[in-house]
Coordinates of C-alpha atoms in Angstrom, one line a residue:
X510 CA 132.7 96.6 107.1
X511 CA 130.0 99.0 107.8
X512 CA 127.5 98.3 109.9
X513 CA 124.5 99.5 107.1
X514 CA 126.5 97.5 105.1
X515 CA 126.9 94.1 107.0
X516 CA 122.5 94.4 107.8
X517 CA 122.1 95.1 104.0
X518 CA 124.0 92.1 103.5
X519 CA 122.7 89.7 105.7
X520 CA 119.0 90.7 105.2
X521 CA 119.2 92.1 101.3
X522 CA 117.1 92.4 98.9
X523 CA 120.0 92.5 96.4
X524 CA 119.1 96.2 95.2
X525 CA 119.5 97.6 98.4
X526 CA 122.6 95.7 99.6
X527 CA 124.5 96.9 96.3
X528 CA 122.9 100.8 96.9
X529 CA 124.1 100.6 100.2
X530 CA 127.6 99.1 99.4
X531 CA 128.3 101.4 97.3
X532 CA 126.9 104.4 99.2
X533 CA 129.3 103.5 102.1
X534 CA 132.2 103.5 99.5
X535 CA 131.6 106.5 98.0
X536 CA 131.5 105.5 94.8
X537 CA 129.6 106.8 91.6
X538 CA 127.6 104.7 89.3
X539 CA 130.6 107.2 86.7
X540 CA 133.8 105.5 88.7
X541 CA 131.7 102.1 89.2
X542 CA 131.5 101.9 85.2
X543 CA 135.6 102.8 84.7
X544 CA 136.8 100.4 87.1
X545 CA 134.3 97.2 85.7
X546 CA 135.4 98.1 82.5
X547 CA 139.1 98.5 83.5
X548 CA 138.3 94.8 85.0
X549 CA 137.4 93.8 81.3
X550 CA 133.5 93.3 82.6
X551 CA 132.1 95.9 81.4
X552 CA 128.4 97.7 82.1
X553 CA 127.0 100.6 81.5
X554 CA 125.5 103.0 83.8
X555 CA 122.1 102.8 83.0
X556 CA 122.3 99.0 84.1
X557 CA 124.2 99.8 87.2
X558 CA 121.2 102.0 88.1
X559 CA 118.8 99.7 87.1
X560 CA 120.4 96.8 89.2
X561 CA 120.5 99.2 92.4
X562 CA 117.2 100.1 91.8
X563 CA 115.8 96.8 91.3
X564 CA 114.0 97.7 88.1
X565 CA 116.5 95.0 86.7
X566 CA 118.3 92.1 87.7
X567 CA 122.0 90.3 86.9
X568 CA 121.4 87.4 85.1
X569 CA 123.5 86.7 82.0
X570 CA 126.4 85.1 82.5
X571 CA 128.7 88.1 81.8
X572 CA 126.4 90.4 84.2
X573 CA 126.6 87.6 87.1
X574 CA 130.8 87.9 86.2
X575 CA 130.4 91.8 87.0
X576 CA 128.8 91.4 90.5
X577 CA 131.8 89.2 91.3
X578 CA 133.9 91.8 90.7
X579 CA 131.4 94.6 91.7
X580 CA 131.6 92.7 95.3
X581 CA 135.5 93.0 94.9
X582 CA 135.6 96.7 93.7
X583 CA 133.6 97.3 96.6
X584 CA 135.3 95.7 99.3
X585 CA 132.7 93.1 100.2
X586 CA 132.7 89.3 101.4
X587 CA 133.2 86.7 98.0
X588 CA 129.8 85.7 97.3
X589 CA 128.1 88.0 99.3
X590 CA 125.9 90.2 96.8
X591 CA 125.8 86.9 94.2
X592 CA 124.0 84.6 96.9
X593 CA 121.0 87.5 97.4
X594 CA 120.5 86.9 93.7
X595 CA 119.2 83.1 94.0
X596 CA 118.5 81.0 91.7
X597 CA 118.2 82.5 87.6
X598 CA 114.6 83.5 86.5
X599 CA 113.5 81.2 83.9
X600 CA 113.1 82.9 80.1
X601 CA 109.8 82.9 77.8
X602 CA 106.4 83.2 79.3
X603 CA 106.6 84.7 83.1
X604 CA 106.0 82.4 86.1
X605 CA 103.4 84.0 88.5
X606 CA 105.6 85.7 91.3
X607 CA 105.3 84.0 94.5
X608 CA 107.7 85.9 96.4
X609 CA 106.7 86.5 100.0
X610 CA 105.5 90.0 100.3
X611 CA 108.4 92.8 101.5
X612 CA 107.7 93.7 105.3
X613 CA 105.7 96.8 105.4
X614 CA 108.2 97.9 108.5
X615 CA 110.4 98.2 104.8
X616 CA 108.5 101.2 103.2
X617 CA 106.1 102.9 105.8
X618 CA 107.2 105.4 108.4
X619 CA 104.5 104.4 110.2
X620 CA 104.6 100.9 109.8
X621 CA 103.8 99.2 113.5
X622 CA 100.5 101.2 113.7
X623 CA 99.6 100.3 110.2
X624 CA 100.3 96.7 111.1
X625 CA 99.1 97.0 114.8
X626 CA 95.8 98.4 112.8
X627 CA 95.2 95.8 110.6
X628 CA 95.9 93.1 113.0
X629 CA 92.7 94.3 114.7
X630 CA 90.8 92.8 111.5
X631 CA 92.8 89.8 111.6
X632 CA 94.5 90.4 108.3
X633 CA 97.6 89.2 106.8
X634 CA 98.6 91.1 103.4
X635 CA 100.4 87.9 101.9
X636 CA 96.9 86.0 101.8
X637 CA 96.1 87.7 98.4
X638 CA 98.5 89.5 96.2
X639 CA 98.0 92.6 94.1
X640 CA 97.9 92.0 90.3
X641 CA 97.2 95.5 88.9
X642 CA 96.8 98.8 90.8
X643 CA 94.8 101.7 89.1
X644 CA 94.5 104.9 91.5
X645 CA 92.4 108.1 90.7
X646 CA 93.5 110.7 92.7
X647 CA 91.4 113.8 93.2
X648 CA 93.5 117.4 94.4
X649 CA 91.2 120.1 95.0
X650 CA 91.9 123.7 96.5
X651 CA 94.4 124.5 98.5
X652 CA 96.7 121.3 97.3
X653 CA 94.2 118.8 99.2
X654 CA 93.6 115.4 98.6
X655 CA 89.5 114.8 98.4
X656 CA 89.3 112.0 97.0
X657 CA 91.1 108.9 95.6
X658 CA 89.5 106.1 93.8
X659 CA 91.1 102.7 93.4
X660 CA 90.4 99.5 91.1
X661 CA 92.9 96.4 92.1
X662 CA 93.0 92.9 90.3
X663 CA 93.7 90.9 93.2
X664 CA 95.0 87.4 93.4
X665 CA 94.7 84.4 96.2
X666 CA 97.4 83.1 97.4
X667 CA 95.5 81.5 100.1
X668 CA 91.6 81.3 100.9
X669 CA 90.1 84.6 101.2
X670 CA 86.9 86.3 101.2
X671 CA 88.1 90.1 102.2
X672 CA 90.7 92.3 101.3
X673 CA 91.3 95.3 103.7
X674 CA 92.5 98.6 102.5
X675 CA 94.9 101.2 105.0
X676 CA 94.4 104.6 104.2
X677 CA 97.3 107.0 105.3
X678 CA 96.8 111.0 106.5
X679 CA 99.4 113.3 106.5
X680 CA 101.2 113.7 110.6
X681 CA 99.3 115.6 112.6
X682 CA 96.2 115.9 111.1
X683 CA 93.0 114.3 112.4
X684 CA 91.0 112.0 110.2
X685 CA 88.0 111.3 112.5
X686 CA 84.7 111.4 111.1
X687 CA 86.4 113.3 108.0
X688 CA 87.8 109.8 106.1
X689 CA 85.2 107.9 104.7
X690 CA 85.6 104.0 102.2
X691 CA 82.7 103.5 99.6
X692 CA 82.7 100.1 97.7
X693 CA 82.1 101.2 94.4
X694 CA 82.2 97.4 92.6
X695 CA 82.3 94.2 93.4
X696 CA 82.9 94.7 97.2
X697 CA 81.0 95.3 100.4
X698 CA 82.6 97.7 103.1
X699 CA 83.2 95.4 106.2
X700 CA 84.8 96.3 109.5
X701 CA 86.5 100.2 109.7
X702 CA 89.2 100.5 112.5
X703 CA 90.9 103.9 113.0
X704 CA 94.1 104.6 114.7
X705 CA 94.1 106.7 118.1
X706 CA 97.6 108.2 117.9
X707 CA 98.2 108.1 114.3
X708 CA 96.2 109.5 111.0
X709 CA 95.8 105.9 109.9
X710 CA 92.7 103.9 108.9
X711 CA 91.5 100.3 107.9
X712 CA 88.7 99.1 106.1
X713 CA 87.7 95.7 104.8
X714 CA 86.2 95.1 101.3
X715 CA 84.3 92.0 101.4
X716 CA 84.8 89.9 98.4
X717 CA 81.4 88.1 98.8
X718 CA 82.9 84.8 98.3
X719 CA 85.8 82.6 99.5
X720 CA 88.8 82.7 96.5
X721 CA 90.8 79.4 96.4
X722 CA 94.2 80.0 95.6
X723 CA 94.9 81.3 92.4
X724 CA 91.5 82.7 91.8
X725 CA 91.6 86.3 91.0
X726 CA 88.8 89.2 92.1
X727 CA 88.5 92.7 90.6
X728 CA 87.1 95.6 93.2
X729 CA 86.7 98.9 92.7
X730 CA 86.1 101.3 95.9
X731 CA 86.8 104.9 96.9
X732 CA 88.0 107.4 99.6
X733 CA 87.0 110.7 100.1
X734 CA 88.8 112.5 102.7
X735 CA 87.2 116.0 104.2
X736 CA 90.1 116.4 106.8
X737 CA 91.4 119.9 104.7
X738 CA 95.0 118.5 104.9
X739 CA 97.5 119.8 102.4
X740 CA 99.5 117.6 100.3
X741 CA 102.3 117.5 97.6
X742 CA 101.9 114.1 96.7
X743 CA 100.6 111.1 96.1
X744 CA 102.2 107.4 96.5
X745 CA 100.9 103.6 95.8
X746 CA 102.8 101.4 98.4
X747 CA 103.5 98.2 96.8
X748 CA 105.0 95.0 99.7
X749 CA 105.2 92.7 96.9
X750 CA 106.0 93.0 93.0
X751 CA 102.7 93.8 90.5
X752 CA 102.4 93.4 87.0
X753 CA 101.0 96.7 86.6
X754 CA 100.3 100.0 88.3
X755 CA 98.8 103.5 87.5
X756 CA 98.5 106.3 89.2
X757 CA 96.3 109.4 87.8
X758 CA 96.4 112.5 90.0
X759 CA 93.5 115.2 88.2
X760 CA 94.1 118.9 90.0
X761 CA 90.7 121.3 90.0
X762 CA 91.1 124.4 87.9
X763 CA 92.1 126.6 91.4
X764 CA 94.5 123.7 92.4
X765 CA 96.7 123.3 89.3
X766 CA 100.3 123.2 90.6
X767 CA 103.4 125.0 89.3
X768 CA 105.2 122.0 87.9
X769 CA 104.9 117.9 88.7
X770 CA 107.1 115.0 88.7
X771 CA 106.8 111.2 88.8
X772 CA 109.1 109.7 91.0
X773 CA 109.9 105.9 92.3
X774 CA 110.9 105.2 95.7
X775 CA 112.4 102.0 97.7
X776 CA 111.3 103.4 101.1
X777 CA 109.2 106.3 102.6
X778 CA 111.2 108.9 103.2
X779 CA 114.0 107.8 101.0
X780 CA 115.4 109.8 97.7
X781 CA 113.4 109.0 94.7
X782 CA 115.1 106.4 92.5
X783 CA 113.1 107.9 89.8
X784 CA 112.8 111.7 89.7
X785 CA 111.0 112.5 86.2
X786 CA 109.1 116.3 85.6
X787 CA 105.8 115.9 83.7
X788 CA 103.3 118.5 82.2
X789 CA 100.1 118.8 83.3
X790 CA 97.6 117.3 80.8
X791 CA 94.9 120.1 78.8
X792 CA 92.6 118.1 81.3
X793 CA 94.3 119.2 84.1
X794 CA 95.9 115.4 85.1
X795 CA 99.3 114.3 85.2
X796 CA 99.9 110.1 85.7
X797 CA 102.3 107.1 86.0
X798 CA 102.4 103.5 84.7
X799 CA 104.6 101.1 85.1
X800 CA 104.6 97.4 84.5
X801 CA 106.4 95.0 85.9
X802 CA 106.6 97.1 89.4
X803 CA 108.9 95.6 92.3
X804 CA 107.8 96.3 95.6
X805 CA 108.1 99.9 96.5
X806 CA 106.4 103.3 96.1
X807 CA 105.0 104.8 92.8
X808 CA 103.5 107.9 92.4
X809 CA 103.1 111.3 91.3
X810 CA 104.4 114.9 93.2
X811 CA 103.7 118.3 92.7
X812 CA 104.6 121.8 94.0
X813 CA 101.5 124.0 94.4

């Protein structure tokens, strides 16, 4: 077994040990369908992309059948995708997810600054969860970002007063003195910290009071970003599953691009899981939403 293979397996989640499974066989979701239904288990492709992209899960009785004999198809260890899967989500009215967050050091390139950062304001990111994500993103001339403006539902999952918010520059560009947070509702800016080395920055919104567990807040706050850096994208990073998230990206009239697309991503860097071209709106704004989002990156691109 492959190395990639036997660390997906051992570490999961189950969407990227099956992706990476049947990457290393060289196997298409086509030739994946055939042989299952050969095997008299048969699933279509669109649920054999949904299951490797974790918009989906196995769960039925005849879908938990075909990762038995996906794991046989594909050369793997008896047992070995089915035990990633745990135990059955229950039916009817939707438990609130208490899944421990994915590690960042899963979807940012620049992960260890970004943690190193926010470890300097003594924050975890599992002490509150994030309900619903709505993100205004502002692109003015030249394909640069000037602005983004976020409202989150937030939820405790432990005692909490302060939520802090990392705000990631393209390499090699400087953000000092050009980045700057505004609380907008509901919030107070607290502590900013700013990476040396990296075009990273922190800021903590201050709730105002303590949340118990469970107790939910709803903040609104902004960035505006003066740096001149040229982008072709935009991305919500996600470490733990949401009910719901929106992004909105409005281009100036001397910014409008020649063609956008919404994509989904497991990982920074990776291939989008979702690749899907969009018009640009008569306002001049092109957006995303999705419910029931696992962790990951969602968000809009463009080509100027």
């Amino acid at each position: 077994m492959q190395p990639p293979v036997a660390d997906a397996l051992r570490q999961g989640p189950f969407p990227h040990a099956l992706r990476t499974a049947i990457k290393a066989r060289k196997l298409s979701l086509e030739r994946l369908h055939q042989r299952l239904a050969a095997a008299g288990t048969p699933v279509g492709m669109s649920t054999l992309s949904s299951w490797q992209s974790g918009r989906r899960r196995p769960e039925r009785p005849e879908s938990l059948e075909a990762v038995t004999v996906l794991e046989d198809i594909l050369g793997l260890p008896a047992r070995s995708l089915s035990d990633l899967l745990g135990a059955p989500r229950r039916r009817g009215p939707r438990p609130r997810m208490t899944r421990p967050p994915r590690p960042v050091a899963d979807l940012l390139a620049l992960a260890s600054p970004a943690v190193a950062l926010t470890r300097q304001l003594d924050w975890r990111e599992d002490r509150l969860r994030i309900v619903s994500a709505w993100d205004d993103v502002e692109v003015g001339r030249g394909s640069c970002v000037v602005g983004v403006e976020t409202r989150l539902v937030l939820e405790a999952v432990e005692e909490v007063d302060r939520y802090v918010a990392t705000f990631h520059g393209a390499p090699g560009t400087g953000l000092s003195g050009a980045v700057r947070f505004a609380a907008l509702a509901d919030c107070h800016i607290g502590r900013v910290r700013q990476d040396p080395t990296h075009p990273l920055i922190a800021a903590e919104l201050l709730l105002g009071r303590r949340l118990p567990p469970g107790e939910t807040a709803i903040i609104r706050f902004g960035v505006t970003d003066g740096s001149g850096r040229r982008e072709t994208e935009y991305g919500r990073f996600l470490s733990a599953a949401a009910q719901h998230v929106a992004v909105s990206v409005h281009f100036a009239p001397d910014a409008r691009p020649r063609r956008c697309w919404r994509f989904v991503r497991d990982l920074q860097g990776w291939p989008d899981q979702l690749h899907k071209e969009v018009r640009l709106g008569p306002f001049g704004k092109v957006h995303v939403v999705r419910n029931s989002v696992p962790p990951g990156i969602l968000g809009i691109a463009w080509q100027p």
